N, CA, C and O atoms as a DFTB+ gen file, in Angstrom:
672 C
 N C O
     1  1     -35.101     -32.332      16.803
     2  2     -36.593     -32.531      17.314
     3  2     -37.784     -31.912      16.700
     4  3     -37.583     -30.699      16.642
     5  1     -38.882     -32.210      16.240
     6  2     -39.883     -31.816      15.390
     7  2     -40.428     -30.589      16.290
     8  3     -40.435     -30.579      17.521
     9  1     -40.914     -29.487      15.382
    10  2     -41.649     -28.633      15.794
    11  2     -43.017     -28.701      16.537
    12  3     -43.915     -29.431      16.117
    13  1     -43.187     -27.771      17.875
    14  2     -44.672     -28.250      18.470
    15  2     -45.883     -28.230      17.217
    16  3     -46.049     -27.321      16.403
    17  1     -46.779     -29.703      17.343
    18  2     -47.717     -29.545      16.332
    19  2     -47.343     -30.641      15.365
    20  3     -48.186     -31.123      14.608
    21  1     -46.026     -31.056      15.386
    22  2     -45.867     -31.904      13.995
    23  2     -45.802     -33.164      14.615
    24  3     -46.140     -33.098      15.797
    25  1     -45.397     -34.609      14.124
    26  2     -45.904     -35.687      14.450
    27  2     -44.522     -36.162      15.215
    28  3     -43.527     -36.047      14.500
    29  1     -44.304     -36.625      16.416
    30  2     -43.246     -36.929      16.724
    31  2     -42.235     -38.221      15.971
    32  3     -42.621     -39.285      15.485
    33  1     -40.793     -37.661      16.090
    34  2     -39.844     -38.592      15.443
    35  2     -39.104     -39.556      16.377
    36  3     -38.194     -39.135      17.091
    37  1     -39.464     -40.801      16.384
    38  2     -39.132     -41.570      17.758
    39  2     -37.462     -41.601      17.724
    40  3     -36.795     -41.623      18.759
    41  1     -36.847     -41.599      16.297
    42  2     -35.348     -41.856      16.375
    43  2     -34.496     -40.363      16.510
    44  3     -33.280     -40.339      16.707
    45  1     -35.309     -39.167      16.377
    46  2     -34.906     -38.035      16.557
    47  2     -35.039     -37.708      18.493
    48  3     -34.242     -37.204      19.284
    49  1     -36.157     -38.168      18.629
    50  2     -36.445     -38.206      20.019
    51  2     -35.609     -39.194      21.269
    52  3     -35.343     -38.946      22.445
    53  1     -35.382     -40.264      20.498
    54  2     -34.189     -41.308      21.006
    55  2     -32.657     -40.769      21.033
    56  3     -31.944     -40.916      22.026
    57  1     -32.198     -40.096      19.775
    58  2     -31.069     -39.360      19.825
    59  2     -30.779     -37.996      20.693
    60  3     -29.684     -37.588      21.080
    61  1     -31.844     -37.514      20.852
    62  2     -31.937     -36.517      21.821
    63  2     -31.640     -36.756      23.342
    64  3     -30.911     -36.074      24.062
    65  1     -32.340     -37.839      23.666
    66  2     -32.496     -38.166      25.127
    67  2     -31.120     -39.046      25.328
    68  3     -30.684     -39.239      26.462
    69  1     -30.431     -39.594      24.103
    70  2     -29.009     -40.220      24.353
    71  2     -27.864     -38.932      24.619
    72  3     -26.853     -38.912      25.321
    73  1     -28.315     -38.167      23.980
    74  2     -27.089     -37.179      24.310
    75  2     -27.431     -36.318      25.523
    76  3     -26.574     -35.554      25.967
    77  1     -28.827     -36.415      26.167
    78  2     -28.991     -35.303      27.135
    79  2     -28.698     -36.555      28.412
    80  3     -28.491     -36.318      29.603
    81  1     -28.747     -37.690      27.857
    82  2     -28.322     -38.636      29.110
    83  2     -26.561     -38.750      29.098
    84  3     -26.074     -39.071      30.182
    85  1     -25.778     -38.554      28.169
    86  2     -24.476     -38.456      28.210
    87  2     -23.909     -37.237      28.945
    88  3     -22.768     -37.335      29.397
    89  1     -24.722     -35.885      29.139
    90  2     -24.705     -35.077      29.705
    91  2     -24.984     -34.824      30.755
    92  3     -24.335     -34.060      31.469
    93  1     -26.137     -35.481      31.118
    94  2     -26.465     -35.942      32.910
    95  2     -25.351     -36.846      33.299
    96  3     -25.067     -36.640      34.479
    97  1     -24.475     -37.937      32.662
    98  2     -23.608     -38.372      32.962
    99  2     -22.382     -37.789      33.372
   100  3     -21.666     -38.254      34.259
   101  1     -22.108     -36.579      32.596
   102  2     -21.235     -35.697      33.263
   103  2     -21.592     -34.937      34.687
   104  3     -20.900     -34.763      35.690
   105  1     -22.720     -34.617      34.428
   106  2     -23.034     -33.838      35.843
   107  2     -23.154     -34.760      36.945
   108  3     -22.724     -34.385      38.035
   109  1     -23.597     -35.747      36.852
   110  2     -23.724     -37.049      37.737
   111  2     -22.151     -37.167      38.128
   112  3     -21.925     -36.891      39.306
   113  1     -21.309     -37.439      37.539
   114  2     -19.921     -37.827      37.798
   115  2     -19.413     -36.455      39.067
   116  3     -18.984     -36.492      40.221
   117  1     -19.772     -35.278      38.027
   118  2     -19.084     -34.450      38.939
   119  2     -20.054     -34.594      40.499
   120  3     -19.381     -33.948      41.302
   121  1     -21.025     -35.023      41.080
   122  2     -21.339     -34.934      42.284
   123  2     -20.634     -36.332      42.734
   124  3     -19.991     -36.231      43.779
   125  1     -20.642     -37.475      42.194
   126  2     -19.922     -38.526      42.794
   127  2     -18.321     -37.854      43.301
   128  3     -17.960     -38.032      44.464
   129  1     -17.634     -37.256      42.536
   130  2     -16.396     -36.406      43.175
   131  2     -16.420     -35.547      44.037
   132  3     -15.404     -35.043      44.516
   133  1     -17.919     -35.178      44.448
   134  2     -17.853     -33.662      45.410
   135  2     -18.135     -34.515      46.701
   136  3     -17.812     -33.826      47.669
   137  1     -18.619     -35.770      47.109
   138  2     -18.933     -36.238      48.287
   139  2     -17.534     -36.182      49.389
   140  3     -16.346     -36.247      49.071
   141  1     -18.196     -36.025      50.919
   142  2     -16.496     -35.753      51.765
   143  2     -15.880     -37.370      51.850
   144  3     -14.825     -37.590      52.445
   145  1     -16.510     -38.250      51.316
   146  2     -16.113     -39.837      51.477
   147  2     -15.019     -40.030      50.724
   148  3     -14.270     -40.976      50.968
   149  1     -14.764     -39.113      49.648
   150  2     -14.011     -38.966      48.401
   151  2     -14.976     -39.632      46.849
   152  3     -16.185     -39.581      46.621
   153  1     -14.140     -40.067      46.232
   154  2     -15.073     -40.352      44.997
   155  2     -15.563     -41.361      44.850
   156  3     -14.670     -42.191      45.019
   157  1     -16.725     -41.981      44.567
   158  2     -17.956     -43.000      44.626
   159  2     -18.001     -43.534      43.272
   160  3     -18.912     -43.073      42.584
   161  1     -17.250     -44.382      42.728
   162  2     -17.381     -45.238      41.482
   163  2     -19.148     -45.186      41.079
   164  3     -20.052     -44.849      41.843
   165  1     -19.263     -45.605      39.734
   166  2     -20.201     -45.858      39.468
   167  2     -21.285     -46.895      40.063
   168  3     -22.483     -46.817      40.331
   169  1     -20.190     -48.016      40.152
   170  2     -20.989     -49.310      40.230
   171  2     -20.937     -49.418      42.052
   172  3     -21.469     -50.330      42.686
   173  1     -20.398     -48.605      42.481
   174  2     -20.681     -48.716      44.098
   175  2     -22.060     -47.474      44.113
   176  3     -23.016     -47.547      44.885
   177  1     -21.937     -46.804      43.476
   178  2     -22.966     -46.216      43.698
   179  2     -24.275     -46.736      43.272
   180  3     -25.315     -46.319      43.782
   181  1     -24.256     -47.621      42.367
   182  2     -25.444     -48.482      42.030
   183  2     -25.789     -49.201      43.080
   184  3     -26.955     -49.172      43.475
   185  1     -24.891     -49.918      43.666
   186  2     -25.165     -50.721      44.537
   187  2     -25.946     -49.802      45.898
   188  3     -27.058     -50.146      46.299
   189  1     -25.206     -48.629      46.505
   190  2     -25.524     -48.084      47.359
   191  2     -27.245     -48.403      47.149
   192  3     -27.948     -49.197      47.774
   193  1     -27.553     -47.623      46.213
   194  2     -28.744     -46.827      45.681
   195  2     -29.792     -48.381      45.823
   196  3     -30.961     -48.302      46.201
   197  1     -29.222     -49.547      45.501
   198  2     -30.004     -50.786      45.481
   199  2     -30.178     -51.217      47.210
   200  3     -31.160     -51.830      47.630
   201  1     -29.151     -50.813      47.984
   202  2     -29.358     -51.248      49.301
   203  2     -30.225     -50.561      49.684
   204  3     -31.244     -51.026      50.193
   205  1     -29.972     -49.081      49.494
   206  2     -31.022     -47.987      50.304
   207  2     -32.426     -48.783      50.118
   208  3     -33.115     -49.171      51.061
   209  1     -32.733     -48.959      48.746
   210  2     -34.189     -49.254      48.455
   211  2     -34.454     -50.389      49.007
   212  3     -35.649     -50.686      48.982
   213  1     -33.382     -51.522      49.758
   214  2     -33.594     -53.127      49.886
   215  2     -33.070     -53.319      51.139
   216  3     -32.540     -54.426      51.231
   217  1     -32.991     -52.315      52.659
   218  2     -32.365     -52.694      53.258
   219  2     -32.392     -53.942      53.669
   220  3     -33.519     -54.427      53.568
   221  1     -31.421     -54.811      54.187
   222  2     -31.206     -56.323      54.514
   223  2     -31.294     -57.082      53.214
   224  3     -31.695     -58.232      53.388
   225  1     -31.078     -56.820      52.176
   226  2     -30.946     -57.479      51.027
   227  2     -29.820     -58.385      51.047
   228  3     -28.909     -58.251      51.865
   229  1     -29.844     -59.208      50.267
   230  2     -28.709     -60.234      50.734
   231  2     -27.557     -60.508      49.362
   232  3     -28.156     -59.977      48.428
   233  1     -26.541     -60.932      48.930
   234  2     -25.623     -60.738      48.205
   235  2     -26.867     -61.218      46.692
   236  3     -27.346     -60.440      45.868
   237  1     -27.015     -62.302      46.770
   238  2     -27.726     -62.865      45.749
   239  2     -28.601     -61.858      45.121
   240  3     -28.207     -61.302      44.096
   241  1     -29.627     -61.597      45.576
   242  2     -30.502     -60.696      45.154
   243  2     -29.953     -58.894      44.365
   244  3     -30.362     -58.211      43.426
   245  1     -28.711     -58.739      45.539
   246  2     -28.056     -57.384      45.166
   247  2     -27.517     -57.885      43.533
   248  3     -27.648     -57.161      42.546
   249  1     -27.023     -58.984      43.512
   250  2     -26.242     -59.189      42.107
   251  2     -27.459     -59.239      40.843
   252  3     -27.365     -58.755      39.715
   253  1     -28.570     -59.961      41.420
   254  2     -29.752     -59.957      40.537
   255  2     -29.723     -58.175      40.042
   256  3     -29.498     -57.821      38.885
   257  1     -29.889     -57.603      40.733
   258  2     -30.371     -56.367      40.688
   259  2     -29.432     -55.554      39.712
   260  3     -29.782     -54.840      38.772
   261  1     -28.062     -55.853      40.191
   262  2     -27.093     -54.967      39.587
   263  2     -26.669     -55.584      38.093
   264  3     -26.229     -54.949      37.134
   265  1     -26.937     -57.024      38.189
   266  2     -26.704     -58.016      36.885
   267  2     -25.613     -58.379      36.628
   268  3     -25.251     -58.734      35.506
   269  1     -24.865     -58.343      37.707
   270  2     -23.281     -58.858      38.021
   271  2     -23.389     -60.217      38.768
   272  3     -24.371     -60.820      39.201
   273  1     -21.776     -60.565      38.780
   274  2     -21.847     -61.933      39.136
   275  2     -21.726     -62.193      40.674
   276  3     -20.606     -61.850      41.051
   277  1     -22.190     -62.486      41.283
   278  2     -21.941     -63.119      42.888
   279  2     -20.875     -62.439      43.599
   280  3     -20.860     -61.637      44.533
   281  1     -19.839     -63.088      42.761
   282  2     -18.597     -62.996      43.391
   283  2     -17.755     -61.244      43.093
   284  3     -16.955     -60.548      43.718
   285  1     -18.369     -61.155      42.031
   286  2     -17.847     -59.342      41.928
   287  2     -18.464     -58.567      42.724
   288  3     -17.973     -57.571      43.254
   289  1     -19.944     -59.106      42.904
   290  2     -20.526     -58.333      43.753
   291  2     -20.260     -58.223      45.198
   292  3     -20.620     -57.239      45.844
   293  1     -19.554     -59.346      45.775
   294  2     -19.348     -59.751      47.337
   295  2     -17.845     -59.146      47.175
   296  3     -17.375     -58.874      48.280
   297  1     -16.953     -58.858      46.075
   298  2     -15.891     -57.632      46.062
   299  2     -16.173     -56.092      46.369
   300  3     -15.598     -55.412      47.218
   301  1     -17.412     -55.599      45.295
   302  2     -17.908     -54.341      45.659
   303  2     -18.115     -53.958      47.039
   304  3     -17.709     -52.942      47.604
   305  1     -19.145     -55.387      47.734
   306  2     -19.448     -54.891      49.056
   307  2     -17.978     -55.118      49.831
   308  3     -18.190     -54.604      50.929
   309  1     -16.980     -55.480      49.837
   310  2     -15.933     -55.645      50.265
   311  2     -15.271     -54.246      50.534
   312  3     -14.672     -53.926      51.561
   313  1     -15.490     -53.467      49.415
   314  2     -14.885     -52.208      49.148
   315  2     -15.628     -51.206      49.952
   316  3     -14.975     -50.422      50.641
   317  1     -17.025     -51.144      49.937
   318  2     -18.351     -50.423      50.554
   319  2     -17.963     -50.409      51.660
   320  3     -17.728     -49.371      52.280
   321  1     -17.805     -51.741      52.175
   322  2     -17.754     -52.012      53.972
   323  2     -16.252     -51.304      54.245
   324  3     -16.107     -50.628      55.264
   325  1     -15.224     -51.471      53.370
   326  2     -13.962     -50.949      53.884
   327  2     -13.826     -49.579      54.197
   328  3     -13.308     -49.112      55.212
   329  1     -14.398     -48.889      53.121
   330  2     -14.545     -47.306      53.472
   331  2     -15.755     -46.779      54.143
   332  3     -16.128     -45.631      53.903
   333  1     -16.582     -47.777      55.217
   334  2     -17.639     -47.401      56.210
   335  2     -18.699     -47.139      55.707
   336  3     -19.579     -46.811      56.503
   337  1     -19.076     -47.171      54.165
   338  2     -20.693     -47.303      53.840
   339  2     -21.444     -48.316      53.932
   340  3     -22.581     -48.053      53.544
   341  1     -21.345     -49.090      54.185
   342  2     -22.038     -50.825      54.368
   343  2     -21.535     -51.386      55.210
   344  3     -20.312     -51.391      55.350
   345  1     -22.698     -52.262      56.314
   346  2     -22.413     -52.935      56.858
   347  2     -22.874     -54.233      56.558
   348  3     -23.905     -54.270      55.885
   349  1     -22.362     -55.326      56.894
   350  2     -22.671     -56.807      56.711
   351  2     -23.348     -57.553      57.869
   352  3     -22.554     -57.920      58.735
   353  1     -24.241     -57.765      58.014
   354  2     -24.451     -58.839      59.282
   355  2     -25.485     -60.091      58.846
   356  3     -26.293     -60.298      57.941
   357  1     -24.978     -60.804      60.026
   358  2     -25.939     -62.104      59.819
   359  2     -27.540     -62.092      59.782
   360  3     -28.135     -61.334      60.547
   361  1     -28.202     -62.873      58.955
   362  2     -29.559     -63.062      58.711
   363  2     -30.108     -63.107      59.837
   364  3     -29.360     -63.372      60.778
   365  1     -31.341     -62.908      60.084
   366  2     -31.729     -63.269      61.570
   367  2     -33.105     -64.971      60.629
   368  3     -33.941     -65.696      61.168
   369  1     -32.700     -64.889      59.394
   370  2     -33.503     -65.751      58.863
   371  2     -32.654     -66.979      58.381
   372  3     -33.109     -68.123      58.350
   373  1     -31.642     -66.708      58.085
   374  2     -30.831     -68.132      57.638
   375  2     -29.324     -67.789      58.123
   376  3     -28.873     -66.666      57.898
   377  1     -28.506     -68.827      58.830
   378  2     -27.125     -68.579      58.892
   379  2     -26.364     -68.691      57.756
   380  3     -25.209     -68.272      57.824
   381  1     -26.802     -69.218      56.613
   382  2     -25.750     -68.853      55.740
   383  2     -25.971     -67.642      54.765
   384  3     -25.241     -67.412      53.801
   385  1     -26.669     -67.165      54.997
   386  2     -27.108     -65.519      54.253
   387  2     -26.559     -64.604      55.514
   388  3     -26.602     -64.755      56.735
   389  1     -25.880     -63.315      54.415
   390  2     -25.755     -61.862      55.108
   391  2     -26.620     -61.212      54.568
   392  3     -27.243     -61.598      53.579
   393  1     -26.779     -60.151      55.131
   394  2     -27.594     -59.052      55.230
   395  2     -26.580     -57.875      55.006
   396  3     -25.425     -57.791      55.425
   397  1     -27.338     -56.933      54.196
   398  2     -26.527     -56.033      53.405
   399  2     -27.154     -54.470      53.764
   400  3     -28.136     -54.001      53.189
   401  1     -26.476     -53.860      54.698
   402  2     -27.412     -52.698      55.017
   403  2     -26.307     -51.266      54.812
   404  3     -25.084     -51.398      54.759
   405  1     -26.941     -50.073      54.727
   406  2     -25.815     -48.790      54.413
   407  2     -26.045     -48.365      55.939
   408  3     -27.037     -48.242      56.657
   409  1     -24.499     -48.176      56.118
   410  2     -24.514     -46.959      57.205
   411  2     -24.631     -46.110      57.319
   412  3     -24.544     -45.645      56.183
   413  1     -24.834     -45.225      58.079
   414  2     -25.143     -43.480      58.303
   415  2     -24.039     -42.882      57.479
   416  3     -24.305     -41.827      56.903
   417  1     -23.047     -43.308      57.360
   418  2     -22.104     -42.642      56.241
   419  2     -22.534     -43.002      54.814
   420  3     -22.613     -42.135      53.944
   421  1     -22.818     -44.323      54.581
   422  2     -23.581     -44.758      53.272
   423  2     -24.696     -43.633      52.951
   424  3     -24.538     -42.961      51.932
   425  1     -25.915     -43.380      53.849
   426  2     -26.931     -42.684      53.782
   427  2     -26.492     -41.062      53.614
   428  3     -27.261     -40.257      53.089
   429  1     -25.264     -40.712      54.084
   430  2     -25.360     -39.561      54.075
   431  2     -24.338     -39.168      52.879
   432  3     -24.101     -37.998      52.579
   433  1     -23.814     -40.189      52.292
   434  2     -22.982     -40.071      51.119
   435  2     -24.202     -39.644      50.058
   436  3     -24.580     -38.526      49.708
   437  1     -24.561     -40.676      49.771
   438  2     -26.084     -40.770      48.822
   439  2     -26.702     -39.034      49.141
   440  3     -26.581     -38.191      48.252
   441  1     -27.224     -38.747      50.235
   442  2     -27.676     -37.767      50.438
   443  2     -26.577     -36.355      49.749
   444  3     -27.133     -35.375      49.254
   445  1     -25.806     -36.399      49.781
   446  2     -24.517     -35.235      49.254
   447  2     -24.353     -35.238      48.014
   448  3     -23.947     -34.242      47.415
   449  1     -24.725     -36.677      47.270
   450  2     -24.561     -36.996      45.774
   451  2     -26.210     -36.439      45.378
   452  3     -26.346     -35.667      44.429
   453  1     -27.155     -36.799      46.006
   454  2     -28.123     -35.990      45.655
   455  2     -28.726     -34.650      45.392
   456  3     -29.573     -34.166      44.641
   457  1     -27.815     -34.214      46.457
   458  2     -28.171     -32.707      46.840
   459  2     -27.108     -31.968      45.598
   460  3     -27.477     -31.066      44.846
   461  1     -26.119     -32.415      45.601
   462  2     -25.027     -31.775      44.530
   463  2     -25.808     -32.109      42.981
   464  3     -25.810     -31.063      42.332
   465  1     -26.311     -32.983      42.391
   466  2     -26.664     -33.493      41.500
   467  2     -28.244     -32.338      41.296
   468  3     -28.374     -31.787      40.203
   469  1     -29.211     -32.107      42.294
   470  2     -30.149     -31.661      42.424
   471  2     -29.766     -30.006      42.129
   472  3     -30.647     -29.384      41.535
   473  1     -28.844     -29.444      42.403
   474  2     -28.362     -28.105      42.498
   475  2     -28.095     -28.176      40.813
   476  3     -28.809     -27.455      40.116
   477  1     -27.135     -28.985      40.194
   478  2     -26.081     -28.767      39.268
   479  2     -27.699     -28.626      38.218
   480  3     -27.921     -27.638      37.517
   481  1     -28.592     -29.738      38.321
   482  2     -30.016     -29.875      37.008
   483  2     -30.606     -28.585      37.648
   484  3     -30.954     -27.871      36.708
   485  1     -30.872     -27.972      38.831
   486  2     -31.212     -26.971      38.841
   487  2     -31.147     -25.540      38.330
   488  3     -31.974     -24.629      38.291
   489  1     -29.688     -25.676      37.896
   490  2     -28.787     -24.519      38.126
   491  2     -28.922     -24.605      36.106
   492  3     -28.610     -23.608      35.455
   493  1     -29.344     -25.726      35.493
   494  2     -29.015     -25.870      33.990
   495  2     -30.986     -25.401      34.024
   496  3     -31.307     -24.489      33.262
   497  1     -31.755     -25.844      34.611
   498  2     -33.227     -25.565      34.141
   499  2     -33.708     -24.495      34.339
   500  3     -34.782     -24.175      33.830
   501  1     -32.779     -23.436      35.396
   502  2     -32.892     -22.290      35.837
   503  2     -32.872     -20.913      34.272
   504  3     -33.398     -19.814      34.091
   505  1     -32.047     -21.729      33.551
   506  2     -31.582     -21.006      32.283
   507  2     -32.326     -21.080      31.488
   508  3     -32.304     -20.169      30.660
   509  1     -33.298     -22.112      31.327
   510  2     -34.609     -22.415      30.067
   511  2     -35.316     -21.232      30.342
   512  3     -35.244     -20.364      31.212
   513  1     -36.362     -21.543      28.877
   514  2     -37.563     -20.401      29.353
   515  2     -38.509     -20.680      29.852
   516  3     -38.445     -21.910      29.861
   517  1     -39.522     -20.372      30.366
   518  2     -40.632     -20.868      31.161
   519  2     -41.792     -22.234      30.310
   520  3     -42.310     -23.261      30.749
   521  1     -41.803     -21.575      28.988
   522  2     -42.140     -22.788      28.084
   523  2     -41.831     -23.827      27.992
   524  3     -42.534     -24.831      28.103
   525  1     -40.041     -23.699      27.640
   526  2     -39.798     -24.746      27.429
   527  2     -39.422     -25.557      28.824
   528  3     -39.454     -26.784      28.742
   529  1     -39.150     -25.104      29.803
   530  2     -39.227     -26.093      30.946
   531  2     -40.526     -26.717      31.419
   532  3     -40.534     -27.798      32.009
   533  1     -41.863     -25.872      31.094
   534  2     -42.875     -26.617      31.152
   535  2     -43.209     -27.738      30.400
   536  3     -43.847     -28.670      30.891
   537  1     -42.750     -27.715      29.009
   538  2     -42.528     -29.055      27.940
   539  2     -41.931     -29.790      28.376
   540  3     -42.420     -30.907      28.208
   541  1     -40.774     -29.790      29.063
   542  2     -39.624     -30.694      29.297
   543  2     -40.232     -31.376      30.262
   544  3     -40.265     -32.603      30.162
   545  1     -40.970     -30.581      31.638
   546  2     -41.180     -31.407      32.578
   547  2     -42.712     -32.522      32.285
   548  3     -42.997     -33.485      32.998
   549  1     -43.405     -32.115      31.226
   550  2     -44.729     -32.727      30.992
   551  2     -43.881     -34.069      29.815
   552  3     -44.342     -35.210      29.840
   553  1     -42.875     -33.792      29.032
   554  2     -42.430     -34.801      28.300
   555  2     -41.539     -35.600      29.400
   556  3     -41.800     -36.793      29.242
   557  1     -40.716     -35.457      30.314
   558  2     -40.334     -36.336      30.970
   559  2     -40.954     -37.335      31.743
   560  3     -40.571     -38.497      31.886
   561  1     -42.365     -36.556      32.437
   562  2     -43.368     -37.607      33.156
   563  2     -44.304     -38.490      32.117
   564  3     -45.127     -39.281      32.579
   565  1     -44.163     -38.343      30.891
   566  2     -44.508     -38.912      30.071
   567  2     -43.281     -40.160      29.834
   568  3     -43.526     -41.337      30.098
   569  1     -42.559     -39.911      29.544
   570  2     -41.257     -40.718      29.571
   571  2     -41.066     -41.474      30.797
   572  3     -40.627     -42.623      30.752
   573  1     -41.317     -41.000      31.702
   574  2     -41.255     -41.731      33.310
   575  2     -42.202     -43.006      32.904
   576  3     -41.857     -44.163      32.663
   577  1     -43.667     -42.347      32.906
   578  2     -44.518     -43.234      32.889
   579  2     -44.118     -44.428      31.827
   580  3     -43.887     -45.582      32.189
   581  1     -44.074     -44.010      30.566
   582  2     -43.870     -45.071      29.445
   583  2     -42.734     -46.041      30.142
   584  3     -43.068     -47.068      30.732
   585  1     -41.738     -45.737      30.053
   586  2     -40.220     -46.631      30.916
   587  2     -40.496     -47.276      32.425
   588  3     -39.754     -48.110      32.944
   589  1     -41.795     -46.691      33.081
   590  2     -42.194     -47.569      34.151
   591  2     -42.788     -49.005      33.664
   592  3     -42.368     -50.153      33.805
   593  1     -43.986     -48.439      33.010
   594  2     -44.765     -49.357      32.640
   595  2     -44.150     -50.723      32.217
   596  3     -44.407     -51.847      32.649
   597  1     -43.193     -50.296      31.175
   598  2     -42.007     -51.295      30.367
   599  2     -41.283     -52.194      31.667
   600  3     -41.151     -53.418      31.689
   601  1     -40.865     -51.232      32.717
   602  2     -40.154     -52.105      33.417
   603  2     -40.949     -52.702      34.677
   604  3     -40.496     -53.276      35.667
   605  1     -42.307     -52.381      34.329
   606  2     -43.081     -52.864      35.534
   607  2     -43.115     -52.095      36.932
   608  3     -43.448     -52.654      37.977
   609  1     -42.710     -50.662      36.837
   610  2     -42.223     -50.190      38.216
   611  2     -43.853     -49.613      38.033
   612  3     -44.336     -49.418      36.917
   613  1     -44.667     -49.358      39.412
   614  2     -45.897     -49.071      39.443
   615  2     -45.431     -47.182      39.471
   616  3     -44.297     -46.785      39.741
   617  1     -46.394     -46.441      39.190
   618  2     -46.714     -45.230      38.562
   619  2     -46.647     -44.757      39.874
   620  3     -47.192     -45.343      40.809
   621  1     -45.691     -43.220      40.044
   622  2     -46.021     -42.385      41.062
   623  2     -46.861     -41.515      40.635
   624  3     -46.778     -41.091      39.482
   625  1     -47.945     -41.043      41.610
   626  2     -48.547     -39.574      41.901
   627  2     -48.096     -38.430      41.263
   628  3     -47.538     -37.646      42.030
   629  1     -48.160     -38.081      40.096
   630  2     -47.218     -36.864      39.767
   631  2     -47.152     -35.614      40.576
   632  3     -46.304     -34.729      40.467
   633  1     -48.415     -35.671      41.609
   634  2     -48.365     -34.298      42.243
   635  2     -47.602     -34.851      43.728
   636  3     -47.704     -34.080      44.681
   637  1     -46.825     -36.195      43.953
   638  2     -46.481     -36.117      45.073
   639  2     -45.091     -35.766      44.963
   640  3     -44.393     -36.002      43.976
   641  1     -44.552     -34.936      46.491
   642  2     -43.385     -34.741      46.571
   643  2     -42.351     -35.678      46.069
   644  3     -41.503     -35.306      45.257
   645  1     -42.420     -37.211      46.661
   646  2     -41.205     -37.887      45.742
   647  2     -41.255     -37.269      44.153
   648  3     -40.532     -36.416      43.638
   649  1     -42.242     -37.933      43.661
   650  2     -42.143     -37.298      42.083
   651  2     -41.626     -36.043      41.650
   652  3     -41.420     -35.739      40.475
   653  1     -41.426     -35.331      42.645
   654  2     -41.353     -33.982      42.336
   655  2     -39.440     -33.881      42.646
   656  3     -38.704     -33.164      41.969
   657  1     -39.177     -34.369      43.276
   658  2     -37.832     -34.091      44.204
   659  2     -36.753     -35.473      44.045
   660  3     -35.522     -35.451      44.045
   661  1     -37.550     -36.500      43.929
   662  2     -36.228     -37.601      43.569
   663  2     -35.544     -37.370      42.393
   664  3     -36.164     -37.211      41.341
   665  1     -34.266     -37.331      42.449
   666  2     -33.509     -37.235      41.053
   667  2     -31.902     -38.318      41.251
   668  3     -30.820     -38.166      40.685
   669  1     -32.180     -39.019      41.921
   670  2     -30.903     -39.659      41.891
   671  2     -31.014     -41.200      41.270
   672  3     -30.006     -41.899      41.171
């Protein structure tokens, strides 16, 4: 990375972010193994997160959100339902649709994973000097804004509790 005051090098920043992403993948995977329900594979975790944000979504919308075929998502939901993390119900709006809802166990699983991840990241951040931590916080906020704008995600208020604590 360039020294403070030097112009940014987008390739160096992309390389550093890619490396950090890989390290976070390792930390995240440790959290997925640490839950009471047993290991939660990444594909199942992504589905749980999408369903959490869209309680009552249907298989078609979940398939689109995950970028996966409906048949594969249906099997994924079969597995989540079998372990008690997901509940399917008939839609009140259409007799042909099924709504997807997290169970209490599904919500608890996400909470456990997020808490573990938060502890892991907090431990890493605690080892950083204050000035580097401040620079990282500033840089991550800028990255969130740029990535959110690219994906059409509304900007969060940087001082909001959600913006400061949501890590999953």
